[in-house]
Coordinates of C-alpha atoms (C1' of nucleotides) in Angstrom, one line a residue:
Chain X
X103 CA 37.6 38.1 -80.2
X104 CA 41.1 36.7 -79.0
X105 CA 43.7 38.5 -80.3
X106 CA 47.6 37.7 -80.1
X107 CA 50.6 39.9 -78.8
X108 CA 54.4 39.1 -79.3
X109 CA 56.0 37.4 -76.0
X110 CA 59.5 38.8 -75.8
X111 CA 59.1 38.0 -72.0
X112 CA 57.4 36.3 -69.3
X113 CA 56.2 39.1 -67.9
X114 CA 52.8 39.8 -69.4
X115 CA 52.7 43.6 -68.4
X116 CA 55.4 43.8 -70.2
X117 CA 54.5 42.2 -73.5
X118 CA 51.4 44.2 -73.1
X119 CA 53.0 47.5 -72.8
X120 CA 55.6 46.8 -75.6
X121 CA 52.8 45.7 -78.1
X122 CA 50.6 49.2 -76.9
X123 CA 53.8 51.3 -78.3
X124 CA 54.6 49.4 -81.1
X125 CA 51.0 50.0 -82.1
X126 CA 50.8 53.6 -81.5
X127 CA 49.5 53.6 -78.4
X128 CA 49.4 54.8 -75.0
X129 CA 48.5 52.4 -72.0
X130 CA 47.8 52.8 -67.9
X131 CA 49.1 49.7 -65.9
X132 CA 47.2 49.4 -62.7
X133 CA 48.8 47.5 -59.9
X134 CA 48.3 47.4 -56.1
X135 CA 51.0 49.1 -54.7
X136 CA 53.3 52.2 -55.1
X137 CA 56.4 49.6 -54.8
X138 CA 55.4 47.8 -57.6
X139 CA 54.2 50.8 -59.8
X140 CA 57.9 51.8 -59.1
X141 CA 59.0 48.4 -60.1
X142 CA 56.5 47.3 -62.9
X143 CA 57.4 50.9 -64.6
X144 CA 61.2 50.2 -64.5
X145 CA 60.6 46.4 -65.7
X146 CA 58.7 47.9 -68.9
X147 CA 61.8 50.6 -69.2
X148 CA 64.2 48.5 -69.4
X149 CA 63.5 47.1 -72.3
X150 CA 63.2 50.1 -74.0
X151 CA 65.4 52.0 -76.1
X152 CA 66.8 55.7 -74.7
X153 CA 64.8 58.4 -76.2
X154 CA 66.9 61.4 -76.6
X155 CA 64.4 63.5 -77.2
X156 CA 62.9 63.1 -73.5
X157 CA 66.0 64.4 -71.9
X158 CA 64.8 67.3 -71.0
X159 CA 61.5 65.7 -69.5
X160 CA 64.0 63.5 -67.8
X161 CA 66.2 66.4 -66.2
X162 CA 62.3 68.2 -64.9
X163 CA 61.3 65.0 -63.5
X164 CA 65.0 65.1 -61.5
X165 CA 64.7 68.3 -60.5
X166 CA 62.0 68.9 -59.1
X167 CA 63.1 68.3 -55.7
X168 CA 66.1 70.8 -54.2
X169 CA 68.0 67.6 -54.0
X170 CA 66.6 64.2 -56.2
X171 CA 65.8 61.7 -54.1
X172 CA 66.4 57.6 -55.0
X173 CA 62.6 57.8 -56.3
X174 CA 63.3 61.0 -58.6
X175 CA 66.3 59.3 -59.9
X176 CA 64.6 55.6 -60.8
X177 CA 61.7 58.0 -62.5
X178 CA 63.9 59.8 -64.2
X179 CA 65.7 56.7 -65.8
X180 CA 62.2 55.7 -66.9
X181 CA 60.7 58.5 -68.5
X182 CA 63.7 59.4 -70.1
X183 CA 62.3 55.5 -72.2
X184 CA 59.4 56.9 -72.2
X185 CA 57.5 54.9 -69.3
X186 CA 56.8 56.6 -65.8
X187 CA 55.1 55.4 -62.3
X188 CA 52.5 57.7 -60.9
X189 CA 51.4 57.1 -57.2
X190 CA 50.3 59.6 -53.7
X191 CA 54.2 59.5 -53.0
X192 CA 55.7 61.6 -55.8
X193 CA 55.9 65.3 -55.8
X194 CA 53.2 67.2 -57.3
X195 CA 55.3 68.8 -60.2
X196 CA 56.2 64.9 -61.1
X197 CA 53.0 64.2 -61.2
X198 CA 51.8 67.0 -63.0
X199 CA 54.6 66.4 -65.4
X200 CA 53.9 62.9 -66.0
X201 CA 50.0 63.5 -66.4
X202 CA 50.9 66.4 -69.1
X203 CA 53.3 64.5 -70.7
X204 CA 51.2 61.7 -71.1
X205 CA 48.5 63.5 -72.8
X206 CA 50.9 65.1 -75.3
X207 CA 51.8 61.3 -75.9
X208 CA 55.6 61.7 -75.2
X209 CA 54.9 59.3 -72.6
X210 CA 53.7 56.2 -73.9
X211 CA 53.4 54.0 -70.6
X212 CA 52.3 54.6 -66.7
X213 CA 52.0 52.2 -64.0
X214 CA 49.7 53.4 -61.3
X215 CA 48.4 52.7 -58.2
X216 CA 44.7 54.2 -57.6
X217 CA 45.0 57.7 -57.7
X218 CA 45.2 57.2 -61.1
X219 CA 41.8 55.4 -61.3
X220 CA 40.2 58.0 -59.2
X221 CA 41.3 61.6 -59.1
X222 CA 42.6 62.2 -62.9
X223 CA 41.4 61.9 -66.0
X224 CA 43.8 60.8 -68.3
X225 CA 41.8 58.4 -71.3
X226 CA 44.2 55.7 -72.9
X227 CA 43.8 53.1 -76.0
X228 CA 44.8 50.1 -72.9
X229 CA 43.8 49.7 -69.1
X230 CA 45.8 47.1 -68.2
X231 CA 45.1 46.2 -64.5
X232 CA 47.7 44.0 -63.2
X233 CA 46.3 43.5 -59.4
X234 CA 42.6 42.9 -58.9
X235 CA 43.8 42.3 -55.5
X236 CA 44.7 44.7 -52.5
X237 CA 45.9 44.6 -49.2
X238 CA 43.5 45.1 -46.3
X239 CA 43.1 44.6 -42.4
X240 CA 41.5 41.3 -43.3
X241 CA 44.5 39.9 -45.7
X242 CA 44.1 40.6 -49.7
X243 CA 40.8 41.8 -50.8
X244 CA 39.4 42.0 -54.5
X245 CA 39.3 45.6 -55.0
X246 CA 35.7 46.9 -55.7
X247 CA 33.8 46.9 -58.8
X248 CA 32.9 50.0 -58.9
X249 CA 36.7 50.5 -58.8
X250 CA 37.1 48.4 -61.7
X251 CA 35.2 50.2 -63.5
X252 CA 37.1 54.0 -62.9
X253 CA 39.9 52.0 -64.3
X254 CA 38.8 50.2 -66.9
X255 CA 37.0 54.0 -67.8
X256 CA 40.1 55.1 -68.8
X257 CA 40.5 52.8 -72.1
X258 CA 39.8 54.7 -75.4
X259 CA 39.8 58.4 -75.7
X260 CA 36.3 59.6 -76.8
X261 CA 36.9 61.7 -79.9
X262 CA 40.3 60.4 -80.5
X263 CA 39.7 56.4 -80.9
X264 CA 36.3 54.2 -81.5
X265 CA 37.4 51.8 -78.7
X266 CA 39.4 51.1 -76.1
X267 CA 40.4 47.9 -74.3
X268 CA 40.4 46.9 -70.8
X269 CA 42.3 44.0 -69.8
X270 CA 42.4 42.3 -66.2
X271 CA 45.7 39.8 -66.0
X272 CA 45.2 36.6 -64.5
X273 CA 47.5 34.1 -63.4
X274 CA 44.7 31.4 -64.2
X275 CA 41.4 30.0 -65.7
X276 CA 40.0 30.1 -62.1
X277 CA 41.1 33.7 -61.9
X278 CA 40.3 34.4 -65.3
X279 CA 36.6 32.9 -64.2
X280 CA 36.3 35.0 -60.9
X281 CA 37.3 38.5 -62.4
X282 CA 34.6 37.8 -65.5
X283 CA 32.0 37.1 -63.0
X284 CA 33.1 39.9 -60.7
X285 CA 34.1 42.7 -62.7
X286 CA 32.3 41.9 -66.3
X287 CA 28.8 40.9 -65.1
X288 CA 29.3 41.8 -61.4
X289 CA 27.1 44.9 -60.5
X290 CA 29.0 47.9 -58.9
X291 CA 28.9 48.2 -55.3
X292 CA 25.9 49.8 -53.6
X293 CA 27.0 53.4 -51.8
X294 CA 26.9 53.4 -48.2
X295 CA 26.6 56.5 -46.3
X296 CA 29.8 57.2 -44.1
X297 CA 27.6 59.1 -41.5
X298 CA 28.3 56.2 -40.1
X299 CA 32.1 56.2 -39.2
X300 CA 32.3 57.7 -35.8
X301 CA 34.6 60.2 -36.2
X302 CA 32.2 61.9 -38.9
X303 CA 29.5 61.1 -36.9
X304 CA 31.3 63.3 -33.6
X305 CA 32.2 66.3 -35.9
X306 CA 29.0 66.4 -38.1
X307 CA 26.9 66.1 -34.5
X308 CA 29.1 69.2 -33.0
X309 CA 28.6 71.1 -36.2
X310 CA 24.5 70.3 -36.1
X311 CA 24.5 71.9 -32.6
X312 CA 27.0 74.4 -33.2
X313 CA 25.1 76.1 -36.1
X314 CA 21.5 75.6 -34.3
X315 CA 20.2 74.0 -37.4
X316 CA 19.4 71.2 -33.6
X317 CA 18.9 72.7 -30.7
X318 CA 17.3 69.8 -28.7
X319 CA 17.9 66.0 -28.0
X320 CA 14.8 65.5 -30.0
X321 CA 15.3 67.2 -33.4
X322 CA 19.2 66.2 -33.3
X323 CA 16.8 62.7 -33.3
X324 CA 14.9 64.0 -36.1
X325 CA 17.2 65.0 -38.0
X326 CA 19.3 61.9 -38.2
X327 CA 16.2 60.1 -38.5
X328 CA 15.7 61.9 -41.8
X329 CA 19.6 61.2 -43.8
X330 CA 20.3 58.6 -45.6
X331 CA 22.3 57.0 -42.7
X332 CA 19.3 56.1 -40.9
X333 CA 17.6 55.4 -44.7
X334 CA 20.3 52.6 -45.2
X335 CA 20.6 51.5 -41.2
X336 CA 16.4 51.0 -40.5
X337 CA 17.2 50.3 -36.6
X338 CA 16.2 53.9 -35.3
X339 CA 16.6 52.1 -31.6
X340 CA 20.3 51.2 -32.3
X341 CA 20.6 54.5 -34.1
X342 CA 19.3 56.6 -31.3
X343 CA 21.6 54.4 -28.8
X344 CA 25.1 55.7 -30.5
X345 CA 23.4 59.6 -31.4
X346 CA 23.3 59.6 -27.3
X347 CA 26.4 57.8 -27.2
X348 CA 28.0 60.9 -29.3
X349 CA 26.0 63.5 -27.3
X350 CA 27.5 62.6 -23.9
X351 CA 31.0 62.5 -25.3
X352 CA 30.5 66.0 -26.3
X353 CA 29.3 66.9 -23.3
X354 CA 31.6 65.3 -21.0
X355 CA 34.2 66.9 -23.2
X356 CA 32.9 70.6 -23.0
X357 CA 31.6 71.1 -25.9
X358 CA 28.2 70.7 -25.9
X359 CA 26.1 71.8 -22.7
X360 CA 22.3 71.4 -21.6
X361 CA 20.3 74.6 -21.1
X362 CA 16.7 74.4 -19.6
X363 CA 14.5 76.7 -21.6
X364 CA 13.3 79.8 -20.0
X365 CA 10.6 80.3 -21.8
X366 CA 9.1 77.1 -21.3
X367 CA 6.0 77.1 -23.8
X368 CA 3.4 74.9 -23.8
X369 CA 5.0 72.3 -26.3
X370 CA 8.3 72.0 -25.1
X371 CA 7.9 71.9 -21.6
X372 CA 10.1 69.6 -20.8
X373 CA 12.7 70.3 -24.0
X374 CA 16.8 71.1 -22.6
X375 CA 18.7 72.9 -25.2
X376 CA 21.7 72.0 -26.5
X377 CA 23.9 74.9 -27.0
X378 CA 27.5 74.3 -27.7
X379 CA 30.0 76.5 -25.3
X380 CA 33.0 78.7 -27.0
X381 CA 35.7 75.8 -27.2
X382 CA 33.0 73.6 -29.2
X383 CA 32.1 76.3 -31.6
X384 CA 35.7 77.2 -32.5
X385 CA 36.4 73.4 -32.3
X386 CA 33.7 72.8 -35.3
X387 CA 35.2 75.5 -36.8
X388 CA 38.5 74.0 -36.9
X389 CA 36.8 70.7 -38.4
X390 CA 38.7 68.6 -36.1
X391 CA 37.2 65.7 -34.8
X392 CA 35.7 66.8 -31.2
X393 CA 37.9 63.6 -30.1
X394 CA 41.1 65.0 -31.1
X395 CA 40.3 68.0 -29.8
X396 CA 39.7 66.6 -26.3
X397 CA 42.7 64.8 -26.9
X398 CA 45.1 67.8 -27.8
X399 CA 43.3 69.9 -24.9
X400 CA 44.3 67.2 -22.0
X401 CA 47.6 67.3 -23.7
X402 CA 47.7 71.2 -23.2
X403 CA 47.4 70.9 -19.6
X404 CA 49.6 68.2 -18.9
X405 CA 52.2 70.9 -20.3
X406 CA 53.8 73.3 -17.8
X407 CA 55.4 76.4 -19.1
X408 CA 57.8 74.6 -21.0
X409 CA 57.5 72.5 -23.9
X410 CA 60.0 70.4 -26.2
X411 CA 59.0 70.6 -30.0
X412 CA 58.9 66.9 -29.8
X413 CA 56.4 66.4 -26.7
X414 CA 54.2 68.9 -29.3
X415 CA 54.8 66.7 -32.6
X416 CA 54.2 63.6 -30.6
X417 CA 50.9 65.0 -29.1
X418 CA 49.9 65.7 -33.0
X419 CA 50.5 62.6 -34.4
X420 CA 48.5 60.2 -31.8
X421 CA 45.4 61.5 -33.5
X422 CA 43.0 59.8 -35.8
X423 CA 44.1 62.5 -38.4
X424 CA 47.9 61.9 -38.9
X425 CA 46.8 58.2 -39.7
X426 CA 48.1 56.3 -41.3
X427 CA 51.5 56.2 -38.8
X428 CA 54.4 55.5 -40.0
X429 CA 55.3 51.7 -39.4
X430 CA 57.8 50.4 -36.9
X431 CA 59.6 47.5 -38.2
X432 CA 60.3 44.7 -36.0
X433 CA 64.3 45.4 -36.5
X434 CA 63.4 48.9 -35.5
X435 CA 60.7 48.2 -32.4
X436 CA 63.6 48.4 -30.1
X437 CA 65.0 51.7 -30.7
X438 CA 61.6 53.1 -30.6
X439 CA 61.0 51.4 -27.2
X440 CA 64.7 52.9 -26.2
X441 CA 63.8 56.0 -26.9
X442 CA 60.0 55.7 -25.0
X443 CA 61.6 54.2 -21.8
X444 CA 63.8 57.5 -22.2
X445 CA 61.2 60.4 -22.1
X446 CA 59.1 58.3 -20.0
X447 CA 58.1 60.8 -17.8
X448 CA 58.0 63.8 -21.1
X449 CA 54.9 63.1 -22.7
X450 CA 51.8 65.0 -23.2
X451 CA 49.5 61.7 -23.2
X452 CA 49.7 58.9 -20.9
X453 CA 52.1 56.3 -23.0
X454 CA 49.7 53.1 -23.4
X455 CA 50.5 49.6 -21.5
X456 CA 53.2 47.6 -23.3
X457 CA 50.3 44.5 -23.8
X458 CA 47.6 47.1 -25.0
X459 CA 46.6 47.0 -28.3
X460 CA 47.1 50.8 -28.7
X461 CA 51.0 50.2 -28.1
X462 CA 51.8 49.7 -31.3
X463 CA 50.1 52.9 -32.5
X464 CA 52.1 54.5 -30.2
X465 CA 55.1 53.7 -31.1
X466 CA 54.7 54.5 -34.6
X467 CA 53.7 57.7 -33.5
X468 CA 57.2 58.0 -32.0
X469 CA 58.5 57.2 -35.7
X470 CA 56.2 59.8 -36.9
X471 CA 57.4 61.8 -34.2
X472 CA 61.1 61.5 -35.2
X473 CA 60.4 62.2 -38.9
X474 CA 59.4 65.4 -38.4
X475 CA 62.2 66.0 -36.1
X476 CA 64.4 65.3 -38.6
X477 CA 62.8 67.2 -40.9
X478 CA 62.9 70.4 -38.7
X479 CA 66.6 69.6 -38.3
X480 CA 66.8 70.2 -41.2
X481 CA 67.3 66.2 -43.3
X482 CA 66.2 66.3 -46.5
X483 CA 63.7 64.1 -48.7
X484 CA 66.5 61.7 -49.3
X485 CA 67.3 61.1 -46.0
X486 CA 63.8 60.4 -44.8
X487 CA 62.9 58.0 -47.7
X488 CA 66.0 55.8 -46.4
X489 CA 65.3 56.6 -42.7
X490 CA 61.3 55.8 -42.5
X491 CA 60.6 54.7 -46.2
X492 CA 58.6 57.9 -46.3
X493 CA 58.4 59.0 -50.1
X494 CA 58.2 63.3 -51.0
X495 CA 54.8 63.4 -51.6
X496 CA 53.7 62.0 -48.4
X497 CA 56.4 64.0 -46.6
X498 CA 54.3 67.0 -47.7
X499 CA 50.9 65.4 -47.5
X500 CA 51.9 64.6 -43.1
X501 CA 54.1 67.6 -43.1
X502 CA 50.7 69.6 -44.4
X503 CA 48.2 68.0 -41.6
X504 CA 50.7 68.0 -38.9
X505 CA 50.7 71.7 -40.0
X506 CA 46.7 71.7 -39.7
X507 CA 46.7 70.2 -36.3
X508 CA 49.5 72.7 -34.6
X509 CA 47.0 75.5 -36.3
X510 CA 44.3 73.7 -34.3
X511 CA 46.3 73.5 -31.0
X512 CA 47.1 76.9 -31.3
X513 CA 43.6 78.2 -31.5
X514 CA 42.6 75.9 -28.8
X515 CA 45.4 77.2 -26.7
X516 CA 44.0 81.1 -27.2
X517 CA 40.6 79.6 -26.8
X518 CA 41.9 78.2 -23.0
X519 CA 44.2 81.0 -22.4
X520 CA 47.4 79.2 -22.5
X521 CA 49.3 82.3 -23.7
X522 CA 52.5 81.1 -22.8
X523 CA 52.6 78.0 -25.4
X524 CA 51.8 80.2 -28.8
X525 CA 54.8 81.3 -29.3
X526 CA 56.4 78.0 -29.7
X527 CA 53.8 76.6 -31.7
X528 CA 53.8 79.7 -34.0
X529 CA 57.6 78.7 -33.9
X530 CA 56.8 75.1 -34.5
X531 CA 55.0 76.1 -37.1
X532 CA 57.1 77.9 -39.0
X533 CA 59.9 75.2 -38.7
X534 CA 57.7 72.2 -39.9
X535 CA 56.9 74.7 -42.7
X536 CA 60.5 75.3 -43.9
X537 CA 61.8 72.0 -42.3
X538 CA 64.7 74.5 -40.6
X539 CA 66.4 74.9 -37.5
X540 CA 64.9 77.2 -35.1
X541 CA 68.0 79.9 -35.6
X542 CA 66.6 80.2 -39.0
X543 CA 63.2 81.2 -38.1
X544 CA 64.0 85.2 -37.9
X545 CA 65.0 84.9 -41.8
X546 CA 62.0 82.9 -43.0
X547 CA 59.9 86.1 -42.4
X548 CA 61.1 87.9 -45.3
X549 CA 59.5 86.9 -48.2
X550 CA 61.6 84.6 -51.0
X551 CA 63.3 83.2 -48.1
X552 CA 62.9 79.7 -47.6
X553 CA 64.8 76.4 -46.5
X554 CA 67.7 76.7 -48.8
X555 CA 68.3 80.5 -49.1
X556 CA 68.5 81.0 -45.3
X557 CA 70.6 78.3 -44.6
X558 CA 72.9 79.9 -47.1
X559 CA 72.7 83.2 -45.5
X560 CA 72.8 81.8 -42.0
X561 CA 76.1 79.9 -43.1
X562 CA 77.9 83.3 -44.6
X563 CA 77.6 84.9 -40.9
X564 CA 74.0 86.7 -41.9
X565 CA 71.9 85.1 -39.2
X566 CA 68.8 88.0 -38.7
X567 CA 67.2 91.1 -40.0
X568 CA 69.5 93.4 -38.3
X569 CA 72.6 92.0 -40.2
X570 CA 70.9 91.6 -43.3
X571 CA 70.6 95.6 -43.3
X572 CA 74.1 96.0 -42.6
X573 CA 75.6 93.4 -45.4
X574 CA 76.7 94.9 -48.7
X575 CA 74.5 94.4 -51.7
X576 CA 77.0 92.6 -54.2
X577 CA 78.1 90.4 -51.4
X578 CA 74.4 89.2 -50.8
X579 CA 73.4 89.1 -54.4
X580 CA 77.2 86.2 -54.4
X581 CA 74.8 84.3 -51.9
X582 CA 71.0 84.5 -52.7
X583 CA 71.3 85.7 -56.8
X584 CA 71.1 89.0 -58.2
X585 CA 66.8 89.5 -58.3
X586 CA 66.2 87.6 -54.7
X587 CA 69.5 90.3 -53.2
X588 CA 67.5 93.4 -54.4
X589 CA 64.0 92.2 -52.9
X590 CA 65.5 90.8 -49.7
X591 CA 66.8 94.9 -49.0
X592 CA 63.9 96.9 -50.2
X593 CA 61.7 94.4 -47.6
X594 CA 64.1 95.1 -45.2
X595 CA 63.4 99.1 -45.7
X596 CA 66.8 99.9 -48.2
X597 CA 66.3 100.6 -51.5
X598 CA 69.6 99.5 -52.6
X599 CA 69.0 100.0 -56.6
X600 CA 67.6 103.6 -57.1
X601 CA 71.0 104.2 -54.3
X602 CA 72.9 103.0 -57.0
X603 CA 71.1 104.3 -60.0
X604 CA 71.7 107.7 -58.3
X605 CA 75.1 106.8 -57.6
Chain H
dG214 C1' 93.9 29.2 -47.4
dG215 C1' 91.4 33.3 -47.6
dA216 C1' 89.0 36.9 -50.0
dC217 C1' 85.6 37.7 -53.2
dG218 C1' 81.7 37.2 -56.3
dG219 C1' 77.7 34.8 -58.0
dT220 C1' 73.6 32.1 -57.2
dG221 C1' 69.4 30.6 -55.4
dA222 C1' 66.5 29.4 -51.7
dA223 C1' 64.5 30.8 -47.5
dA224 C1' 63.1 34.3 -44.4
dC225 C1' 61.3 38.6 -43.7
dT226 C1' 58.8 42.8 -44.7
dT227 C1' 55.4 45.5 -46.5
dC228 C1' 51.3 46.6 -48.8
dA229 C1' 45.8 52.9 -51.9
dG230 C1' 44.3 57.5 -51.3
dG231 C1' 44.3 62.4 -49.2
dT232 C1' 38.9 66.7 -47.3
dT233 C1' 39.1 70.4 -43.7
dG234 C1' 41.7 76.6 -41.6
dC235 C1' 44.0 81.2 -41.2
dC236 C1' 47.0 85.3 -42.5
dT237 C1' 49.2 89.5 -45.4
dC238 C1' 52.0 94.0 -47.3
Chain A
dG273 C1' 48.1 36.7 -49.6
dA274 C1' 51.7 37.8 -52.5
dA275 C1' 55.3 40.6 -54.4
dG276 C1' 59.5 42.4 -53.5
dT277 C1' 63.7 42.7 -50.6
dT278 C1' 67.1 41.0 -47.6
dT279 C1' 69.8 37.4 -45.7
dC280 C1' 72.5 33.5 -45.8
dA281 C1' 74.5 29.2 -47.1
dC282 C1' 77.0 27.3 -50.7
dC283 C1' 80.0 26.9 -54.5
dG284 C1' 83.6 28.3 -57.7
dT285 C1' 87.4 31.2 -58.9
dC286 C1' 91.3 33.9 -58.3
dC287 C1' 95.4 35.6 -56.0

DNA sequence: GGACGGTGAAACTTCAGGTTGCCTC
DNA sequence: GAAGTTTCACCGTCC
């Protein structure tokens, strides 16, 4: 059935989107990008009347930063017309508020990017999806049907409507041709087992031998010979060639180590045991990858009693976890390369050749590197989405594994006695946490205390514990609020109330 | 004549998502 | 590969 919808503009999401509310309805735009969800949802908004009636929506979706950034400002334009954008790089409370506010139907419109497709489920009448193309190491790439499908899933709400409609935008016939055949008719992709990724591959290995569920060469064999890895790969040769591969790593490493049985019995007489040493076990535990652990640990020891937070932070974020980096742009390359040839000498890991391939990498793990500096000197989410294009939402998502890997460090550190560098990563810690300068770590200890609240109290003159006990009650409740003053004194052992009650 | 603003083409830049650990009154 | 952004040349207007 080919139905019509009013052009008011050339923009075909837009048409779309205006003829869903006119009818009633609620729609979800999928595009490739969180750039253009950003965009696409302002294009739709602005030709949309204000609702007053979402001003108040509009003010959360503001403030639900300490300070809104450029993004909580262009999402608060559009929700307050009753369209939003929903991507990895807003704030959780944004999301959460756009997600509820959909469902309640005061939102009528959201252009997404995948997480939409994937992680919630949020049925409406349309799927529109703009981009059946996506960036990918080999150029643009059709995303996969099975993809498809999660979106298109979301048209019609069971219960609520008999149907719902799915509609792919192309540019032309041939297009129009290609997605039918791919998406339409086009069976969904078969699953392959990521067993197969190496870094799995390392950590699942360690974990085999770690819990003894293998505790020869020959049953780790067995095993793998019985997932759905080998199922799906049929060379058991090839397979066998990259288990051993793995095995020596870990062994070369310290993880892992031979053992000749001592009871040798008549079966396995010439069976060695794999028994993972101390450092693996703790590693496994950890659920690092074994390489980012060997990694971190020849960092350790290039370290001599003294450490700068940055020589830390830049050992974290040349690890497969912290990918994706942050990009260097070419304008920026030689500031980057500026600052390299300046702590030549500083870091924890050899710095790769300029005409390696792994240069690159590292010097967006410098930019990574400097975002978190400025974040622990305290910048806010404004600043860093001008800085390094780095949105909220993936401030906390790095700031959160970053966090992850220091906790890692720090256990390996215990693990190799390296007592003198757990302090500062505690400290590190603590300051990546709060994003805060290290004289505001004594205050972060007391509980309602974060960023904001002790950098007001630092900048009234009340810089630790001690001179927290000695400041006068009304004046602290001026700085910190009434509720917050009260706590803050009975933590630090004065029960300033019942004084005052008695009084 | 110079400052300024508007326009459009060319050059340049950037491009999804998101698991895991520990502690504590 | 393509959308979106930035840069820059060009032109017209105004003081």
């Amino acid at each position: 059935m080919i139905q019509k919808i009013e052009e008011t503009s050339k923009n075909d999401v837009i048409n779309l989107s205006l003829d869903t509310i006119q009818i009633g309805k609620q729609a979800l735009v999928f595009v490739n990008s969180k750039r253009s969800a950003e965009k696409c949802a302002e294009d739709v908004a602005r030709k949309r009347p204000k609702d007053d009636s979402l001003n108040e929506l509009r003010e959360s979706a503001l403030k639900a930063l300490p300070k809104p950034t450029k993004q909580c400002e262009r999402l608060a334009n559009c929700i307050e017309k009753g369209i939003a954008f929903h991507h990895a790089g807003l704030h959780h409370l944004q999301k959460e508020l756009i997600e509820d506010n959909f469902r309640t139907g005061k939102i009528k419109i959201i252009c997404c990017t995948t997480t939409m497709a994937a992680g919630v489920d949020l049925p409406a009448f349309r799927s529109i999806i703009r981009d059946v193309k996506r960036f990918s190491q080999r150029g643009m790439d059709y995303i996969p049907t099975i993809e498809y499908h999660q979106a298109a899933g979301r048209a019609g709400r069971p219960g609520m409507e008999d149907f719902g409609e799915a509609i792919i935008i192309c540019k032309d016939q041939e297009a129009k041709e290609e997605a039918i055949e791919r998406y339409v008719h086009g069976e969904p992709e078969k699953i392959f087992s990521k067993l197969a990724v190496e870094p799995v591959l390392r950590t699942y290995l360690l974990s085999l031998i770690v819990s003894k569920i293998t505790s020869s060469k020959e049953k780790v064999l067995e095993f793998f010979s019985k997932t759905f890895w080998a199922h799906h790969y049929q060379d058991m040769d090839e397979l066998e060639r990259i288990i051993n591969k793995v095995l020596e790593m870990l062994k070369k490493w310290g993880f892992v180590e031979d053992k000749k049985s001592e009871f040798i019995s008549a079966c396995d007489i010439n069976e060695e045991k794999l028994i993972a040493t101390d450092l693996g076990k703790r590693i496994s535990q950890l659920y690092i990858d074994p390489l980012t652990a060997y990694h971190l640990i020849k960092g350790l020891k290039n370290a001599d009693k003294f450490v700068e937070d940055f020589q830390l932070l830049n050992l974290i974020s040349n690890t497969l976890e912290m990918r994706p980096l942050l990009r260097v742009k070419v304008s920026e390359a030689e500031n980057y390369e500026d600052f390299i040839a300046k702590h030549e000498d500083e870091f924890l890991m050899e710095i790769p050749n300029y005409f390696e391939h792994e240069y690159s990498a590292f010097l967006n793990s410098i930019k990574t590197t400097r975002m978190f500096m400025d974040w622990i000197d305290e910048e806010d989410e404004n600043f860093l989405l001008e800085k390094y294009n780095i949105r909220p939402g993936e401030t906390r998502y790095k700031i959160e594994k970053a966090d992850w890997l220091l906790y890692g460090l720090k256990e390996i550190s215990m693990i190799l006695d390296i007592k003198w560098i757990i302090k500062e990563l505690e400290k590190l810690r603590i300051r990546l946490k709060y994003g805060v300068k290290e004289e505001l770590v004594p205050l972060l200890k007391l509980k309602g205390i974060g960023r904001v609240r002790s950098r007001s109290l630092f900048s009234k003159g009340i810089k630790t514990i001690s001179e927290l006990k000695k400041v006068d009650l009304h004046r602290l409740k001026d700085i910190v609020g009434d509720k917050t003053a009260v706590n803050l004194k009975k933590q630090v052992g004065q029960n300033e109330e019942s004084k005052n009650q008695r009084l």
